[in-house]
Amino acid sequence: FFLSPKVEKKTQGKLQKRICQVVLEHFEQQYTAELGDAWSTVRDVLTSPWCWQHAVLLNRFSQSPGLEGSLAEQGYQPAFPAPLPYLPAAFRCYTSTAPARFPAQKHQPGRLKDYYLLNAASLLPVLALEVEDGEDVLDLCAAPGGKAVAILQCACPGHFQCNEYDDLRSRWLEQTIESFIPDPWINLLRFSKLDGRQIGDLQPEFYDKVLVDAPCSNDRSWLFSADPQQAVLRLMQRKELSSLQFQLLRSALKALRPGGSLVYSTCTLSRAENSDVISLVLNSCSNVMPVDISGLARGVSQEFTLLSGMQQHELLVLPEKGRAWGPMYVAKLKKVSST
C-alpha cells in the first residue's frame, strides 16, 4: 500500500505515541556510543514503521502462475542481483524500494502458500550457511520458521532438525513449515522442543551445518513495547542475553562435526549480543576458527547498508530509508577438530 501525505502524517502521529520512551532512551545512550553518527539514521527508520519494507520469498514447492509478473507490475525486482558465493537457482526473492507490503496469504490446512513475507536481511544467515543437498542441518532456535523455509528453498538436507524450546513458538514453527513444505519433504524434518543449551551433549558431532538464530533484544519490536513495566524488565534482563547466546553457541559447536560450519545471527544492533559473543567463543574454544564472509558482504552491499569496520567473519545490516532492512547481525564459524 502507499499512503497519501495526509494519511501518512496521521499514521505517523499514532505510531509515534506507541514508541516506548524508556526503550528509546536506553537505545539512544547505547547505540550513540556504539554506532556514532550512524545511529541517528538507524533510529529514524526503527521509529518509523510506515517506511519499513517487506521482501517476498517465493516458494519453489508452490508455483503460482502470474505471481512474478504481478510483483514486477508493483515495482518489485529480483533480490541479490550481484554474484554471491552461494545463491541456488531455486532461491528466488523479490524486493521493492517502496514501503509497500504485498498481501499476506492465510494459512489453509492442506494447501501450500506461494510466498513468504519477511525482512530481506533475515535471508543473509541462510545464504551464509551454504547448505548443500544431503547435509545434516540443525536450526537451533527455529521459530517462527522463516529461515527453515528459506533453507529448504536452497537445498534438500539429508536430515533437518528444527528445534524450538518455547511451546507456543514451536506450534507456530510447525504451522509455518506445514504452510510451505510438501509432505514428502516434511518427512525429512524432525521437530524438537529441547533446551538448545543441551543439544550438543544429546547429539554430539551429528550435524554438518548449524544455524543459531539466537534469542536477542529485538530492536524493532522492543521500541514498540506496549507495557512500560515489561519494557523495563526486558532492559534489566538484557545483559543476561549474551550469557544465554554464548551457551547456545557452545552447545551448537558440540553438535557440529569436525569440518562443519555454524552461522550465528541476531536482529539486534547490540555489540554485547553480537561481536562480543563471537569473540568470547573464539577466545575460549581452541577448535573453532572464523570463516571469511566478506564475499557475501560485498555481494549484498548494493542492497543493504552494512556497518563499516567489521571483521571478515561478520556483518551487520543497518536499516536505512529506501532499504530499511535489518538490524541483522551475521557471523560464521568453523569447527576444525573434536573438542
XYZ file of C-alpha atoms in Angstrom:
339
model
C 0.000 0.000 0.000
C 1.007 3.626 -0.456
C -0.153 6.324 1.958
C -1.244 9.803 0.965
C 0.718 12.573 2.771
C -2.347 13.361 4.915
C -2.937 9.737 5.953
C 0.798 9.205 6.442
C 1.004 12.179 8.794
C -1.959 10.873 10.801
C -0.449 7.380 10.895
C 2.903 8.766 11.973
C 1.247 10.556 14.872
C -0.483 7.383 16.046
C 2.631 5.263 15.749
C 4.805 7.890 17.405
C 2.613 7.694 20.518
C 3.210 3.967 20.730
C 7.003 4.231 20.855
C 8.220 3.162 24.283
C 10.263 6.088 25.575
C 12.177 4.100 28.189
C 13.464 1.737 25.469
C 14.237 4.599 23.088
C 16.255 6.390 25.768
C 18.180 3.198 26.544
C 18.936 2.629 22.847
C 19.847 6.289 22.410
C 22.556 6.017 25.038
C 23.932 2.621 23.994
C 23.820 2.967 20.224
C 25.131 6.526 20.087
C 28.212 5.132 21.849
C 28.445 2.027 19.644
C 27.386 3.313 16.210
C 28.250 7.007 16.405
C 26.707 9.131 13.631
C 25.068 6.084 12.015
C 22.632 5.742 14.938
C 20.520 8.798 14.066
C 19.783 7.384 10.581
C 19.000 3.951 12.019
C 16.801 5.460 14.754
C 14.748 7.348 12.163
C 13.934 4.067 10.408
C 13.317 1.971 13.526
C 10.852 4.519 14.888
C 9.025 4.876 11.534
C 7.190 1.627 10.743
C 5.463 3.258 7.751
C 8.810 3.210 5.905
C 9.571 -0.463 6.615
C 9.769 -2.826 3.652
C 8.914 -6.489 3.159
C 10.630 -8.906 0.804
C 8.717 -11.669 -0.975
C 10.423 -15.086 -0.865
C 8.845 -17.369 -3.474
C 8.006 -20.944 -2.533
C 9.548 -23.356 -5.032
C 7.065 -26.052 -3.956
C 4.029 -23.982 -4.993
C 4.377 -22.190 -8.309
C 1.656 -19.616 -8.773
C 1.259 -18.571 -12.432
C 1.459 -14.811 -12.876
C 2.929 -14.143 -9.432
C 6.280 -12.871 -10.715
C 4.524 -10.717 -13.299
C 2.307 -9.243 -10.595
C 5.354 -8.480 -8.444
C 7.082 -6.769 -11.375
C 3.979 -4.641 -12.048
C 4.084 -3.429 -8.439
C 7.717 -2.384 -8.660
C 9.346 -5.472 -7.166
C 12.664 -6.667 -8.576
C 14.685 -9.847 -8.009
C 16.791 -9.535 -4.869
C 20.524 -10.294 -4.799
C 21.319 -9.432 -8.457
C 25.095 -9.287 -7.810
C 27.140 -12.519 -7.894
C 27.208 -14.173 -4.467
C 29.370 -17.059 -3.189
C 26.167 -19.088 -2.727
C 22.802 -18.470 -4.391
C 20.941 -21.593 -5.576
C 18.848 -21.212 -8.721
C 15.667 -22.298 -6.907
C 16.092 -19.494 -4.345
C 14.019 -16.567 -5.636
C 13.230 -13.444 -3.672
C 11.789 -10.063 -4.687
C 12.247 -6.674 -3.044
C 10.958 -3.157 -3.597
C 12.473 0.154 -2.518
C 8.965 1.423 -1.713
C 7.497 0.727 1.751
C 4.812 -1.450 0.187
C 3.584 -4.710 1.642
C 2.462 -7.472 -0.675
C -0.776 -9.049 0.649
C -0.158 -11.883 3.115
C -1.636 -15.337 2.466
C -3.682 -17.020 5.186
C -2.857 -20.477 6.494
C -5.099 -23.097 4.877
C -4.630 -26.702 6.025
C -3.639 -28.902 3.116
C -2.695 -26.013 0.835
C 0.784 -24.592 0.358
C 1.434 -20.863 0.347
C 3.093 -19.322 -2.706
C 5.389 -16.922 -0.878
C 6.711 -15.785 2.489
C 6.889 -12.127 3.545
C 9.975 -11.220 5.544
C 12.752 -8.747 6.249
C 15.208 -9.357 3.380
C 18.184 -9.143 5.761
C 16.936 -12.252 7.581
C 17.898 -14.279 4.487
C 21.583 -13.443 4.907
C 22.215 -16.077 7.645
C 20.784 -18.717 5.282
C 22.983 -17.570 2.391
C 25.995 -17.551 4.732
C 25.233 -21.118 5.902
C 25.534 -22.505 2.335
C 23.542 -25.716 2.844
C 24.110 -28.393 0.187
C 21.936 -31.392 -0.729
C 22.323 -34.328 1.654
C 23.875 -32.394 4.536
C 22.623 -32.840 8.082
C 21.337 -29.491 9.335
C 20.209 -28.137 12.696
C 18.179 -24.943 13.114
C 18.675 -24.499 16.854
C 16.151 -21.697 17.550
C 13.854 -22.239 14.597
C 10.570 -20.386 15.288
C 8.737 -18.807 13.592
C 10.229 -20.819 10.716
C 11.193 -18.319 8.006
C 14.842 -19.339 7.911
C 13.941 -23.044 7.846
C 11.632 -22.361 4.892
C 14.455 -20.416 3.196
C 16.953 -23.258 3.775
C 14.542 -25.664 2.065
C 14.326 -23.310 -0.924
C 18.095 -23.781 -1.284
C 18.729 -27.490 -0.800
C 17.404 -30.877 0.257
C 19.141 -31.744 3.551
C 19.739 -35.375 4.426
C 18.399 -34.713 7.910
C 16.934 -31.410 9.089
C 16.158 -30.804 12.753
C 14.099 -27.725 13.614
C 14.299 -27.066 17.330
C 12.219 -24.598 19.345
C 12.151 -24.693 23.132
C 9.083 -22.494 23.668
C 5.841 -24.449 23.352
C 3.736 -21.701 21.712
C 6.501 -20.745 19.283
C 7.045 -24.434 18.494
C 3.426 -24.770 17.314
C 3.877 -21.610 15.236
C 7.007 -23.146 13.676
C 5.219 -26.374 12.728
C 2.328 -24.446 11.153
C 4.770 -22.340 9.115
C 6.530 -25.432 7.777
C 3.156 -27.065 7.020
C 2.180 -23.989 5.001
C 5.240 -24.077 2.744
C 6.700 -27.575 2.530
C 5.028 -30.602 0.866
C 4.553 -33.883 2.727
C 7.446 -35.872 1.205
C 9.859 -33.136 2.284
C 8.314 -32.710 5.721
C 9.334 -36.332 6.324
C 12.967 -35.154 6.146
C 12.328 -32.796 9.052
C 12.323 -33.528 12.730
C 10.738 -31.064 15.141
C 12.083 -30.941 18.682
C 11.425 -28.832 21.785
C 14.773 -29.273 23.511
C 16.675 -26.722 25.529
C 19.188 -25.549 22.925
C 21.908 -25.426 25.575
C 21.692 -29.228 25.903
C 21.534 -30.324 22.261
C 25.331 -30.513 21.931
C 25.521 -33.066 24.731
C 22.499 -35.002 23.444
C 23.655 -35.098 19.790
C 27.427 -34.622 19.746
C 29.077 -34.123 16.350
C 25.924 -35.043 14.430
C 25.493 -32.061 12.080
C 27.323 -30.616 9.070
C 25.682 -27.194 9.385
C 24.077 -25.422 12.348
C 22.121 -22.173 12.361
C 21.894 -20.329 15.674
C 19.393 -17.525 15.118
C 19.601 -16.641 18.772
C 17.031 -15.114 21.130
C 18.048 -11.457 21.356
C 16.846 -7.982 22.241
C 14.786 -7.424 19.096
C 15.336 -3.708 18.481
C 12.348 -3.239 16.156
C 9.743 -4.800 18.412
C 11.178 -3.595 21.733
C 10.783 0.034 20.647
C 7.037 -0.542 20.476
C 6.609 -2.344 23.806
C 3.014 -1.659 24.820
C 3.658 -2.237 28.525
C 6.280 0.139 30.011
C 6.794 -2.163 33.014
C 7.504 -5.118 30.722
C 9.921 -2.894 28.787
C 11.822 -2.001 31.964
C 12.012 -5.686 32.895
C 13.298 -6.568 29.415
C 16.002 -3.912 29.652
C 17.057 -5.208 33.070
C 17.294 -8.757 31.693
C 19.055 -7.621 28.520
C 22.548 -8.049 29.931
C 21.784 -11.726 30.646
C 21.071 -12.488 26.988
C 24.734 -12.594 25.972
C 25.319 -15.388 28.505
C 22.440 -17.425 27.024
C 23.711 -16.763 23.494
C 27.205 -17.935 24.446
C 25.789 -21.145 25.974
C 23.705 -21.807 22.838
C 26.784 -21.337 20.672
C 28.878 -23.687 22.805
C 26.127 -26.316 22.535
C 25.825 -25.804 18.770
C 29.566 -26.264 18.340
C 29.407 -29.564 20.247
C 26.646 -30.692 17.869
C 28.828 -29.896 14.830
C 31.024 -32.476 13.142
C 34.680 -31.509 12.697
C 34.856 -29.568 9.441
C 31.257 -28.415 9.877
C 30.232 -24.768 9.962
C 27.929 -22.653 12.057
C 26.169 -19.340 11.407
C 25.158 -17.135 14.323
C 22.620 -14.361 13.800
C 20.562 -11.840 15.760
C 18.191 -8.997 14.913
C 19.786 -6.525 17.318
C 22.443 -3.845 16.919
C 23.859 -4.588 20.372
C 27.603 -5.242 20.321
C 27.316 -7.241 23.576
C 24.996 -9.737 21.835
C 26.886 -9.772 18.541
C 30.641 -9.302 18.118
C 31.357 -9.721 21.842
C 29.656 -13.139 21.983
C 31.547 -14.352 18.900
C 34.850 -13.041 20.268
C 34.215 -14.879 23.532
C 33.614 -18.144 21.654
C 36.750 -17.706 19.516
C 38.844 -16.895 22.573
C 37.543 -19.791 24.678
C 37.254 -22.588 22.084
C 40.555 -23.703 20.573
C 38.871 -25.926 17.972
C 36.910 -23.101 16.304
C 38.015 -20.643 13.650
C 36.275 -17.701 11.954
C 35.098 -18.053 8.354
C 35.507 -15.144 5.931
C 32.086 -13.924 4.682
C 33.367 -10.695 3.130
C 32.424 -12.042 -0.321
C 28.791 -12.227 0.777
C 29.036 -8.765 2.342
C 30.433 -7.271 -0.883
C 27.777 -9.004 -2.976
C 24.868 -7.564 -0.980
C 26.354 -4.133 -0.250
C 24.291 -2.506 -3.022
C 21.040 -3.653 -1.415
C 21.919 -3.383 2.271
C 23.633 -0.726 4.339
C 26.429 -2.501 6.221
C 28.290 -1.171 9.236
C 31.903 -0.484 8.251
C 34.858 -1.713 10.273
C 33.506 -5.215 10.930
C 35.755 -8.308 10.970
C 35.810 -10.526 7.861
C 33.777 -13.251 9.582
C 30.841 -10.949 10.410
C 28.483 -8.310 9.044
C 25.823 -6.016 10.487
C 22.928 -4.661 8.400
C 21.800 -1.154 9.384
C 18.271 -0.053 8.408
C 18.179 2.998 6.130
C 15.238 4.673 4.377
C 14.730 3.119 0.958
C 16.434 -0.061 2.156
C 15.008 -0.417 5.632
C 16.318 -3.953 6.112
C 17.744 -5.179 9.393
C 19.029 -4.874 12.007
C 20.683 -8.200 11.257
C 24.000 -9.457 12.565
C 25.602 -12.492 10.913
C 28.816 -14.318 11.834
C 30.235 -17.617 10.576
C 32.474 -20.116 12.391
C 34.012 -23.476 11.519
C 34.789 -26.401 13.802
C 38.266 -27.641 12.915
C 38.546 -30.627 15.276
C 36.762 -32.544 18.051
C 36.788 -30.981 21.489
